[in-house]
XYZ file of C-alpha atoms in Angstrom:
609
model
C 5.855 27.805 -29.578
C 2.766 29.944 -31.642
C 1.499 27.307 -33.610
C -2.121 25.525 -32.986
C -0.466 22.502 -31.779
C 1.408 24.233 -29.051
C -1.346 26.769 -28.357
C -3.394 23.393 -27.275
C -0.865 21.609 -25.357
C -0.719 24.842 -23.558
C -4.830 24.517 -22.807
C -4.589 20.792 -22.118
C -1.642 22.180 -19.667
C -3.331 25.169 -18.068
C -7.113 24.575 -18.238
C -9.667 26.800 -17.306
C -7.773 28.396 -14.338
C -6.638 31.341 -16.788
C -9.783 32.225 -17.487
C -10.575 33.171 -14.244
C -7.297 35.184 -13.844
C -8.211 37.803 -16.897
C -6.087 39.315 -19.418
C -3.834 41.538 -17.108
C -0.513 41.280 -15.994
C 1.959 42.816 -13.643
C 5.476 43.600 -14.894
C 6.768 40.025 -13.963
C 4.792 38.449 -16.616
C 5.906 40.573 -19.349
C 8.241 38.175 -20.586
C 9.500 34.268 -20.753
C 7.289 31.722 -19.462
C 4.905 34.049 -17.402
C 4.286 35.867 -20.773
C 3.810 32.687 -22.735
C 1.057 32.213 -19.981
C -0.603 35.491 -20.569
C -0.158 34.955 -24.610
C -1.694 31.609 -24.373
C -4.552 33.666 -21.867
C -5.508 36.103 -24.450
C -5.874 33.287 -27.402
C -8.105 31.200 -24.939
C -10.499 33.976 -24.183
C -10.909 35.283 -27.816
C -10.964 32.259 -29.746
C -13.979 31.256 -29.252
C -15.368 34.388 -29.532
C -13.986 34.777 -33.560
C -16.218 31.695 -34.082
C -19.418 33.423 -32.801
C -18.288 37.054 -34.682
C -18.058 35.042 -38.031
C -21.903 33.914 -37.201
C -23.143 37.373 -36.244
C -21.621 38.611 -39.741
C -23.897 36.050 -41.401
C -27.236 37.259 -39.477
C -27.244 34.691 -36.804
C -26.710 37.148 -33.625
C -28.657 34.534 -31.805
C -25.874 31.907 -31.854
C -24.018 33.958 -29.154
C -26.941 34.697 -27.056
C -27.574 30.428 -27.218
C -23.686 29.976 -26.321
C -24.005 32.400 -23.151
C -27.397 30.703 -22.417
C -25.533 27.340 -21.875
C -22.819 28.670 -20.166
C -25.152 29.736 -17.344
C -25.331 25.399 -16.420
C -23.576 22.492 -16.095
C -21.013 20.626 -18.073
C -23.096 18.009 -19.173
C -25.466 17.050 -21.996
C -28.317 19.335 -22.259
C -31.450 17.535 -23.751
C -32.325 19.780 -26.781
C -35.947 19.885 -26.122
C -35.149 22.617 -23.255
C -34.094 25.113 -25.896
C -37.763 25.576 -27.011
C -38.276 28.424 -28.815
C -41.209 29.828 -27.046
C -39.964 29.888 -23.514
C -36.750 31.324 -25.064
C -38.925 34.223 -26.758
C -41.412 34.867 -24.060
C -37.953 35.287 -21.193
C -36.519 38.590 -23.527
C -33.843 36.585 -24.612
C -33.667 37.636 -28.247
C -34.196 41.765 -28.638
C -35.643 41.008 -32.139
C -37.471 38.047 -32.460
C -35.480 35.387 -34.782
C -38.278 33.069 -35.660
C -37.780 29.189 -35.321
C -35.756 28.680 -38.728
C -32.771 31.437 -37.780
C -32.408 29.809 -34.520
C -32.401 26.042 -36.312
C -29.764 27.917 -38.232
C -27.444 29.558 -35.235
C -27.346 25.969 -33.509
C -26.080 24.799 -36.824
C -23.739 26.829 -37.251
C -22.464 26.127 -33.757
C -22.210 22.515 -34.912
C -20.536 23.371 -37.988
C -17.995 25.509 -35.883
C -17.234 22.606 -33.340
C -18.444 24.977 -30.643
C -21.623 22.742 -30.307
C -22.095 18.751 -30.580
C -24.818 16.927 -30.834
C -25.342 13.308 -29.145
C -27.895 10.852 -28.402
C -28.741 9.626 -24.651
C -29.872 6.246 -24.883
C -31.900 4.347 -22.499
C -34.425 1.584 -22.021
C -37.698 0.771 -20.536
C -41.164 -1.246 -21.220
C -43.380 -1.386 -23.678
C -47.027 -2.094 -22.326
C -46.848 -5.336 -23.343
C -43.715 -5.844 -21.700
C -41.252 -5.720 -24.697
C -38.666 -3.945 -23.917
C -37.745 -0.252 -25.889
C -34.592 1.576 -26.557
C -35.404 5.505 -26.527
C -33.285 8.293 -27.552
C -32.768 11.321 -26.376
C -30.860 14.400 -28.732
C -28.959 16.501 -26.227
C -26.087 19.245 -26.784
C -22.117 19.344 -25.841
C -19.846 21.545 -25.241
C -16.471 21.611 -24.417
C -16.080 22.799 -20.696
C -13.634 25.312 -21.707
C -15.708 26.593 -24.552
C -18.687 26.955 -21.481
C -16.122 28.445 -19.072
C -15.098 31.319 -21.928
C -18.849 32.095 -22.692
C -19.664 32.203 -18.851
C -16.635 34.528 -18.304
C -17.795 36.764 -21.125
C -21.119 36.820 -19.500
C -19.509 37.717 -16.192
C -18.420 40.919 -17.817
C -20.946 41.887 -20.305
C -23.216 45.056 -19.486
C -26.114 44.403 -16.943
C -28.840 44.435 -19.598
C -27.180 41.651 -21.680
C -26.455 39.495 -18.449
C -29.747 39.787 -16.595
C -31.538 39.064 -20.025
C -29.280 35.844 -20.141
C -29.890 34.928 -16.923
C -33.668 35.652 -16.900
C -34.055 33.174 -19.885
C -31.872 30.477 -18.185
C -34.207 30.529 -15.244
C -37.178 30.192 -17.967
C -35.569 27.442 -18.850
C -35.128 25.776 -15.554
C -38.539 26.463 -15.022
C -39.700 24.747 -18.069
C -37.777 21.818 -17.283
C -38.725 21.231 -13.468
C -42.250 20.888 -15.196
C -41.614 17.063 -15.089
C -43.841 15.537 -12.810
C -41.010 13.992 -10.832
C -44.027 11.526 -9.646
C -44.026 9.799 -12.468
C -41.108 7.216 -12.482
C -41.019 7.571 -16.455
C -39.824 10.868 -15.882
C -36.523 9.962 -14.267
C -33.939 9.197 -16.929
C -34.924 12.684 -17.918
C -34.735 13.951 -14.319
C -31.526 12.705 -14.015
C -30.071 15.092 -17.290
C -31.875 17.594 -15.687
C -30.527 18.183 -12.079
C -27.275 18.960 -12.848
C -28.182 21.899 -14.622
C -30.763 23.224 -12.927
C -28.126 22.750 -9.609
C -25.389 24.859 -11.914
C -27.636 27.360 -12.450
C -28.870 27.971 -8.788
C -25.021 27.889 -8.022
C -24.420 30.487 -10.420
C -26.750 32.919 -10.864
C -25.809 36.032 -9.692
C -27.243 37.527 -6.783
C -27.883 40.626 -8.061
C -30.578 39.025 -10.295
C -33.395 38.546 -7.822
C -36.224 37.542 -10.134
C -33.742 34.787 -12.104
C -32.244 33.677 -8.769
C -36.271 33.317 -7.235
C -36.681 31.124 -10.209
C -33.758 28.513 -10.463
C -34.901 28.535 -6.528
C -38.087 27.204 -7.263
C -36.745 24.536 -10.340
C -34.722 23.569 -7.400
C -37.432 22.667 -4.873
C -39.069 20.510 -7.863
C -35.287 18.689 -8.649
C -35.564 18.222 -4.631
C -39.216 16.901 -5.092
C -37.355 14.530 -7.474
C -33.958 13.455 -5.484
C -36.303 12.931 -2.142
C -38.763 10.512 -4.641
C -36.430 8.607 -5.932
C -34.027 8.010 -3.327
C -30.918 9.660 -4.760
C -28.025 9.202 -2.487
C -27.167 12.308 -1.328
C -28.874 14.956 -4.007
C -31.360 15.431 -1.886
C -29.216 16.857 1.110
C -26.831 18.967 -1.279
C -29.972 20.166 -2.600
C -31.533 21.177 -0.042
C -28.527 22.693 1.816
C -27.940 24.913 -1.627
C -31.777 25.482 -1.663
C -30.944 27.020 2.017
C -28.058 28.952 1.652
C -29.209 30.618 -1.806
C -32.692 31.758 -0.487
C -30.821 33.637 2.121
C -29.281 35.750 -0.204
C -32.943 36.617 -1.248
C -34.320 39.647 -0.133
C -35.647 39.662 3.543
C -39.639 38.093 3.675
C -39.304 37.419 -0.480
C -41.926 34.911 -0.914
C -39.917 32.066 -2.317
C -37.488 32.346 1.002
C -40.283 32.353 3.075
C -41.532 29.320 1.118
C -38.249 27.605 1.547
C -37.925 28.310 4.842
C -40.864 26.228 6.075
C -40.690 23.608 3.619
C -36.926 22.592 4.045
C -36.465 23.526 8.141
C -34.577 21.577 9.963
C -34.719 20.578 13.742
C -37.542 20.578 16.083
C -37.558 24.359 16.911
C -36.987 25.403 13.778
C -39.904 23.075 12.177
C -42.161 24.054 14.686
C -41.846 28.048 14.281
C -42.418 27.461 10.464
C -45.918 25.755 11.247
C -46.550 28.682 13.669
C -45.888 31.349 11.009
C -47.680 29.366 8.480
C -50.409 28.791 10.823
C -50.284 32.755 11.524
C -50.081 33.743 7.895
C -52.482 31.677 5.949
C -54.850 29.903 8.504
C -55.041 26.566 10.274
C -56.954 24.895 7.310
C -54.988 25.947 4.191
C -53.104 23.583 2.414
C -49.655 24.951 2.861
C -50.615 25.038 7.071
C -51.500 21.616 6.733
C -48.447 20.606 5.183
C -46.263 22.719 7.771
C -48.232 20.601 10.499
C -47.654 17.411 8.956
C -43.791 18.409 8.828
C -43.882 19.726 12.426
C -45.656 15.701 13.721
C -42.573 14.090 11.366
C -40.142 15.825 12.993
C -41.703 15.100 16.869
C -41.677 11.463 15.223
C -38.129 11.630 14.862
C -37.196 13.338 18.238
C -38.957 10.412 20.198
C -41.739 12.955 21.051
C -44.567 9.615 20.069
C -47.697 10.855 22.057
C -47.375 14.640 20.786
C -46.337 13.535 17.327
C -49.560 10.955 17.265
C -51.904 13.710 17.986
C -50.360 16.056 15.444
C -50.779 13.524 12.837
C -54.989 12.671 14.108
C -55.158 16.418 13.205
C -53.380 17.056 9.935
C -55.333 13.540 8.842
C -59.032 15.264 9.846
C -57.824 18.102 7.996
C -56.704 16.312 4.946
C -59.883 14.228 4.758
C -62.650 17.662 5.205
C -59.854 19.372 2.940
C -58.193 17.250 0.061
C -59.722 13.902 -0.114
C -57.207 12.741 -2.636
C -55.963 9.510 -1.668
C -52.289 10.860 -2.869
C -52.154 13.405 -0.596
C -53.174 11.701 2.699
C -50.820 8.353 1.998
C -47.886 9.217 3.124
C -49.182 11.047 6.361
C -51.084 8.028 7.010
C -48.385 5.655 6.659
C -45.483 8.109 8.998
C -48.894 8.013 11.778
C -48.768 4.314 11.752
C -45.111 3.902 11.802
C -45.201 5.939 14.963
C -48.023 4.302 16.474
C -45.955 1.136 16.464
C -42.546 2.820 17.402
C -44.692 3.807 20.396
C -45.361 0.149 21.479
C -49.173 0.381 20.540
C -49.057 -2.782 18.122
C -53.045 -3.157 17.963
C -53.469 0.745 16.986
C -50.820 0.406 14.276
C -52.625 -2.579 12.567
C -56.120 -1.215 12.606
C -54.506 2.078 10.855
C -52.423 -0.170 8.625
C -55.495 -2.048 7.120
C -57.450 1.142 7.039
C -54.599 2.493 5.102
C -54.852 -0.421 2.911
C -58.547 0.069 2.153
C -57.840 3.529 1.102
C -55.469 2.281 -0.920
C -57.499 -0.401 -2.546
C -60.303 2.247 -2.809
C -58.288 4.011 -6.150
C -55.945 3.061 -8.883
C -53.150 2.491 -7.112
C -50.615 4.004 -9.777
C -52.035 7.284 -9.057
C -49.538 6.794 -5.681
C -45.920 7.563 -6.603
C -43.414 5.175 -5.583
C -42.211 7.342 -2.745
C -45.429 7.408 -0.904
C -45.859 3.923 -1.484
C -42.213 3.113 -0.123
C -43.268 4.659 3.152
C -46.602 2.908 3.183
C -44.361 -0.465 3.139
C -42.086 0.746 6.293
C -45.167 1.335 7.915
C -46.498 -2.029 7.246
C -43.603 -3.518 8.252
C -43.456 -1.871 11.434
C -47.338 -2.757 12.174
C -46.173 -6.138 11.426
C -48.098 -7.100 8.537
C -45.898 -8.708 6.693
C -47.348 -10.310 3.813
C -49.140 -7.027 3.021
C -45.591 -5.111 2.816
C -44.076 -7.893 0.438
C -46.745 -7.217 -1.767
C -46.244 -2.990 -2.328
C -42.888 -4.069 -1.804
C -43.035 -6.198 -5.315
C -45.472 -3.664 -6.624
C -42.597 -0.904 -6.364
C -40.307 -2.929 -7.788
C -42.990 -4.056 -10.926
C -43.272 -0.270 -11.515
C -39.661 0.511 -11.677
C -38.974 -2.165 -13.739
C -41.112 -1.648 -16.251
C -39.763 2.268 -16.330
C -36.277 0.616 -16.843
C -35.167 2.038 -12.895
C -33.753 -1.273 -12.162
C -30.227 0.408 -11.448
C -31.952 3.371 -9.525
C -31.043 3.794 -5.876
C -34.703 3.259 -4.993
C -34.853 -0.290 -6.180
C -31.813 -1.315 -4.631
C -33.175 -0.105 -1.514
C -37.156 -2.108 -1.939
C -35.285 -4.979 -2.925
C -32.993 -4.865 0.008
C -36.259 -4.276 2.079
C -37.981 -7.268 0.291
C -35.110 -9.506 1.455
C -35.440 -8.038 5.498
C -39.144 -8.990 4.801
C -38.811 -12.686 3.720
C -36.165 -13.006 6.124
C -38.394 -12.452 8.404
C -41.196 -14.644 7.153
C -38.615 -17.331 7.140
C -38.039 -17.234 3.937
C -34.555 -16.806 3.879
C -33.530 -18.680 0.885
C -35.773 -16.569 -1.707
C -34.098 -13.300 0.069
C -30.579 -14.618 -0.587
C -31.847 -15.549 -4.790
C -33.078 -12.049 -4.774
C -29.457 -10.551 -3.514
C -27.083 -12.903 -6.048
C -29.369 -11.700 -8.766
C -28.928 -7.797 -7.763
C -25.184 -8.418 -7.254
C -24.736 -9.592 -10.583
C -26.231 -6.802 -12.343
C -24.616 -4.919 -10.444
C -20.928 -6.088 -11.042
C -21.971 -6.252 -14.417
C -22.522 -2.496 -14.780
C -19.377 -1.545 -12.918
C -21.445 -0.077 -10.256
C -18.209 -0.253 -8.506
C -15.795 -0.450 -6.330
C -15.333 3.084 -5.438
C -15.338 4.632 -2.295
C -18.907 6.077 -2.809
C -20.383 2.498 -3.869
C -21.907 2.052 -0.625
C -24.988 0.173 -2.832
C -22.991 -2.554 -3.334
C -21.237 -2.848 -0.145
C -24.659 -3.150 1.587
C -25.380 -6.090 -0.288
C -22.596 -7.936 0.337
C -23.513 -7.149 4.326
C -26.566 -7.737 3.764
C -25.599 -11.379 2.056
C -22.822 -12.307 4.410
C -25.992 -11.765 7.223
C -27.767 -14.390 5.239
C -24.975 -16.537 4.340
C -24.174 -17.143 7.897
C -27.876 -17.804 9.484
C -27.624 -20.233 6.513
C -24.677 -22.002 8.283
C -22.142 -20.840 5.030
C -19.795 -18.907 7.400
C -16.900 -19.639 4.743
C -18.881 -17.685 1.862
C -19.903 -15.077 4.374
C -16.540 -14.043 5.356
C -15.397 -14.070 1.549
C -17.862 -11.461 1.142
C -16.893 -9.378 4.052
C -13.148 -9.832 3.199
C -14.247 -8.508 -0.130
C -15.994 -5.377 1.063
C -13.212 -4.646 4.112
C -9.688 -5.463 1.591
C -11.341 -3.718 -1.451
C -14.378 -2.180 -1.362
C -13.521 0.040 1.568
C -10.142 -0.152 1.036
C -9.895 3.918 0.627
C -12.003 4.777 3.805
C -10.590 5.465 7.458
C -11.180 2.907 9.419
C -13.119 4.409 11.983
C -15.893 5.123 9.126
C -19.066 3.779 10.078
C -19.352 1.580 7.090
C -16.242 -0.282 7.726
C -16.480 -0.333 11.649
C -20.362 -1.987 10.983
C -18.582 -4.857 8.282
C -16.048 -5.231 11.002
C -18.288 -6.147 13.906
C -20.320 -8.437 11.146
C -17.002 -10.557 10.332
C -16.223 -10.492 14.349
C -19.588 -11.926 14.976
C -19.218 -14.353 12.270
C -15.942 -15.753 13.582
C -17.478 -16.272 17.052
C -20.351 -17.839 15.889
C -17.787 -20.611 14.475
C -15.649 -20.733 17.246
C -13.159 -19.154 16.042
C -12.382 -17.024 19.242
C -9.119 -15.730 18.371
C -10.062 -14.391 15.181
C -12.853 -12.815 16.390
C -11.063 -10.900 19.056
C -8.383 -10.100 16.226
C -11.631 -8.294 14.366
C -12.733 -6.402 17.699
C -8.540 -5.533 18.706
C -8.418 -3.756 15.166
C -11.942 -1.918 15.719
C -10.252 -0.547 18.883
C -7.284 0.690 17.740
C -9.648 2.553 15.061
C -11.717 3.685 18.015
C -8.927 5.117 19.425
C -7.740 7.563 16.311
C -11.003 9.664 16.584
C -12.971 10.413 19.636
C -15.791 10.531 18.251
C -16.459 7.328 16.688
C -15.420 6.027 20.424
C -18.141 7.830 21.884
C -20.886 5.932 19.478
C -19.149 2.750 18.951
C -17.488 1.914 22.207
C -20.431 0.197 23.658
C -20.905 -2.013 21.106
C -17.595 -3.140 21.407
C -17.661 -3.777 24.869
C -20.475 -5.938 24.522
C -18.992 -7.492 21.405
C -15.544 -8.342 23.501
C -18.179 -9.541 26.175
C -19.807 -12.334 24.121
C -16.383 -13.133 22.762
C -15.296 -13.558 26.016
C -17.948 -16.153 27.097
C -17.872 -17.998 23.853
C -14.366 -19.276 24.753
C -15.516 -20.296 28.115
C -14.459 -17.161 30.421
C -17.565 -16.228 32.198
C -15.994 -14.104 34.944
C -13.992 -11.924 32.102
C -17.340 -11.604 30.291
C -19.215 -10.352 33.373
C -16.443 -7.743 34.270
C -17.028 -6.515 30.898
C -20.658 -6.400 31.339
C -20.200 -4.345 34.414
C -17.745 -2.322 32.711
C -20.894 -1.305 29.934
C -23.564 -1.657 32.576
C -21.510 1.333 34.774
C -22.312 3.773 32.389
C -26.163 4.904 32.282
C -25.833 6.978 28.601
C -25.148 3.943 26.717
C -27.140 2.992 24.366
C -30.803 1.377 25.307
C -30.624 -0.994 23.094
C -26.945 -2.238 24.138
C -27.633 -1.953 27.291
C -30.872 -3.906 27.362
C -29.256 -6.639 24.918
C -26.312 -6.461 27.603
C -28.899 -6.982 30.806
C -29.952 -9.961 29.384
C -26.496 -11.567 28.742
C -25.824 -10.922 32.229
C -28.304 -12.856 33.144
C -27.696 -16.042 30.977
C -23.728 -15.492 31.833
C -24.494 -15.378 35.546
C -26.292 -18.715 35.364
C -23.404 -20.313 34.022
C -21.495 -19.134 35.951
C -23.099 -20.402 39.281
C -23.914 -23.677 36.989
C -19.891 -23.640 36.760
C -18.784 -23.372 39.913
C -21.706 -25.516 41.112
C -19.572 -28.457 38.770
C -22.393 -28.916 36.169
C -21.128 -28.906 32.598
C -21.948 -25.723 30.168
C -22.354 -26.436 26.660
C -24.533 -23.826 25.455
C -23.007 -19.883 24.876
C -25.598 -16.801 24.341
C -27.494 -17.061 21.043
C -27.601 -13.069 20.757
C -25.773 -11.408 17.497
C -24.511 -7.882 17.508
């Protein structure tokens, strides 16, 4: 068929993969439907280009220029404001330059042409007064074929054409990761953003050092952003991109050298970057400083408490004779407490916490982003000063509300926080009003039941775990049923998400005596266990111990102690199993002796998984 209607059932059909393959042909597609593919082939990748001819012919060369500009990022709306004139003019992008009315014009005619549309991103927030606002943001469309043509076009056009493209998309990356990703207003914005400026790092070729440098260093800022505001799993695609790109810099380039020490990874590797930092710029500058405080995180993580807390004493006296800005010394403040009190020293961790606090109470305490004060209220918690962390907790969670971030992954993660708190002031029933009202908003917004909604499936754990200290075992199981039958209906189920909701229902049912049931739960975690070694290697234990409890809930002490033993005989297990396990024994073992001895057990081990 060569009319338009077949010629677009044909692109519906074959989508973008033809573009890729070119305009040649061997011999066997000379004819039939292997030459209706290579017709169709050659209409797709000249079409478009007709449109932009016609424009050129009217004196607005500039429309193609914009159409291989946008081809160089993502699929998605691009807020309009990033086409600024200036930053277009002052990357080469024009040869002649077109002044602000012939470029109005070119995007126009773009729009006029169907090659461009134009749509509004809505989204709310607060007023000051707390009325709430609607804003609106113009971005651009494009079909993703009509992208994919222009980006093959640019693929092949002569090296002066494409690095001039390429140099103003990274001006324009740069421009955008301007955003002070601090500021929580800034994120609805952010979010239109990182797609593009993650395109554009994928894409750029590189041959195209200078352009390739530059998306590099949007990219650290849309990492600043992804880290800040908790974005479930940006930040690690980011920075694994961030990594793999800068390699393809040349050797000792500045901006790999930069990314190399600010997005190492493991203990050696952090630790060499301080070194060469250290080596390169001086014990006291800034970036040192920041390689140091990097270097006492990561001996935080690795267990290494004593080393990391002196580490952290020293990047703190530097930060306080170098940068006295309370911003900058917060969140190194807050990851030295939390490790004082990982490291047992309660009394050290409180004096720091309340100093931390007064440093904090020194300043406006919006001039702290939400990130740093996120870790300030782990660190609280961990010092055990509880009423303290509900408080920045409900501060966070003021500020993102009032920026309209109530669906953000951040809040869902300070509310969920804010509940662990109360729970643990005893407080239980103001933890479980706070979790209805986030599940209803978010079942309301179809936040959903997809594979990936791990948000809402840790709610419903997370209110099953309060239904069921609350003595409503019935609801809690609903709401496990829920996340096991549907929510994680898709996953294997030896995924860690599923195994952990399994072990909560188990736990539940032997809690109610239910005994069979709950051995039901554990039988099906095994047989899960046993499809993929290494999920049995981590989860194992638990189940052991798990089967163990089960065991003397129904009354069988000696098949609960052989299980014990069975856990105890291993020395890698977990500490924290095996400490939880030692003290069953020891409860078990009296009732056992009380057993034999005729006297009349009631009571079964209070412990939960």
């Amino acid at each position: 068929m060569r009319d338009f209607a077949g010629y677009a059932r044909e692109l519906d059909r074959l989508g973008t993969g033809l573009l890729d393959r070119g305009e040649g042909g061997g011999p066997e597609t000379a004819s039939g439907a292997d030459g209706d593919q290579r017709h169709y082939r050659r209409l797709i990748s000249s079409t478009w280009e007709i449109s932009l001819d016609l424009l050129e012919e009217q004196g607005l060369p500039e429309a193609r220029l914009l159409m291989r500009l946008l081809s160089c990022f993502a699929h998605a709306p691009v807020p309009a404001f990033l086409l600024d004139l200036d930053v277009l003019e002052d990357s080469g992008l024009f040869p002649e330059s077109p002044g602000a009315d012939r470029c109005e014009a070119a995007l126009e005619g773009l729009v006029d042409l169907g090659l461009l549309a134009v749509e509004d991103v809505t989204f709310s927030r607060s007023s000051d007064s707390g009325e709430p606002l609607t804003e609106r943001l113009p971005c651009l469309t494009a079909h993703p074929l009509v992208l994919e043509a222009n980006a093959l076009r640019l693929r092949e056009a002569a090296g002066a054409e494409r690095e001039r493209v390429w140099h103003a998309a990274s001006a324009v990356a740069l421009s955008a990761s301007r955003l002070d990703f601090r500021v929580v207003e800034t994120w609805k914005v952010w979010k239109l953003v990182l797609p593009h400026i993650e395109a554009g790092i994928r894409a750029v070729p590189r041959e195209e050092v200078t352009s390739l440098a530059a998306f590099l260093w949007a990219g650290k800022k849309a990492h600043g952003y992804a880290v800040t505001s908790n974005s479930r799993g940006a930040d690690d695609v980011l920075a694994r991109l961030l990594r793999d790109r800068s390699a393809e810099l040349p050797d000792g380039h500045p901006t790999q050298e930069y990314l190399r020490t600010t997005l190492s990874e493991g203990l050696e590797a952090v630790h060499q970057a301080y070194l060469s930092m250290r080596a390169k710029v001086g014990e006291e500058d800034a970036a040192a400083v920041w390689a140091r405080a990097s270097w006492a995180h990561e001996l935080g993580r690795a267990g290494n408490l004593d080393q990391a807390q002196h580490e952290y004493q020293a990047v703190l006296r530097l930060l306080r004779r170098t940068d006295p800005d309370v911003q900058s010394a917060v969140a190194v403040h807050a990851d030295y407490v939390r490790v004082l009190a990982k490291g047992g020293r309660t009394e050290a961790a409180q004096t720091e916490a309340r100093e931390l606090l007064r440093a904090l109470d020194a300043g406006p305490r919006d001039v702290v982003d939400v990130a740093a004060l996120h870790v300030v209220a782990l660190a609280l918690q961990e010092a055990g000063l509880l009423p303290e962390t509900e408080q920045v907790h409900r501060d966070q969670l003021g500020r993102l509300e009032r920026a309209g971030e109530q669906d953000s992954d951040l809040y869902l993660d300070i509310s969920s926080l804010l509940c662990g708190n109360l729970i643990d002031q005893d407080r239980a029933p103001e933890a479980l009003v706070i979790l209805d009202k986030l599940l209803e908003r978010y079942e309301s917004a179809l936040r959903s039941r997809e594979p990936a909604g791990r948000d809402l499936v840790k709610l419903y754990q997370q209110r099953a775990r309060l239904l069921s200290w609350a003595h409503r075992d019935e609801e809690a199981e609903a709401d496990l049923r829920l996340v096991l039958d549907q929510l994680l209906a898709s996953l294997p189920p030896h995924h860690p998400t599923a195994l952990g909701s399994r072990f909560q229902l188990s736990s539940i049912h032997r809690n109610c005596g239910q005994h069979s049931a709950a051995v039901r739960e554990l039988d099906l975690i095994d047989a899960a266990l046993d499809s993929d070694e290494e999920s049995a290697a981590k989860w194992r234990p638990l189940s052991l111990l798990c089967r163990a409890r089960a065991s003397y809930a129904a009354g069988s002490c000696q098949q609960a102690l052989a299980l014990y033993e069975e856990l105890l005989a291993n020395p890698d297990q977990n500490t924290r199993i095996t400490r939880a396990a030692r003290e069953d024994v020891e409860e078990v073992s009296r009732a056992l002796a009380a057993e034999q001895a005729g006297e009349d057990m009631e009571d079964g081990p209070s412990h939960g998984t």
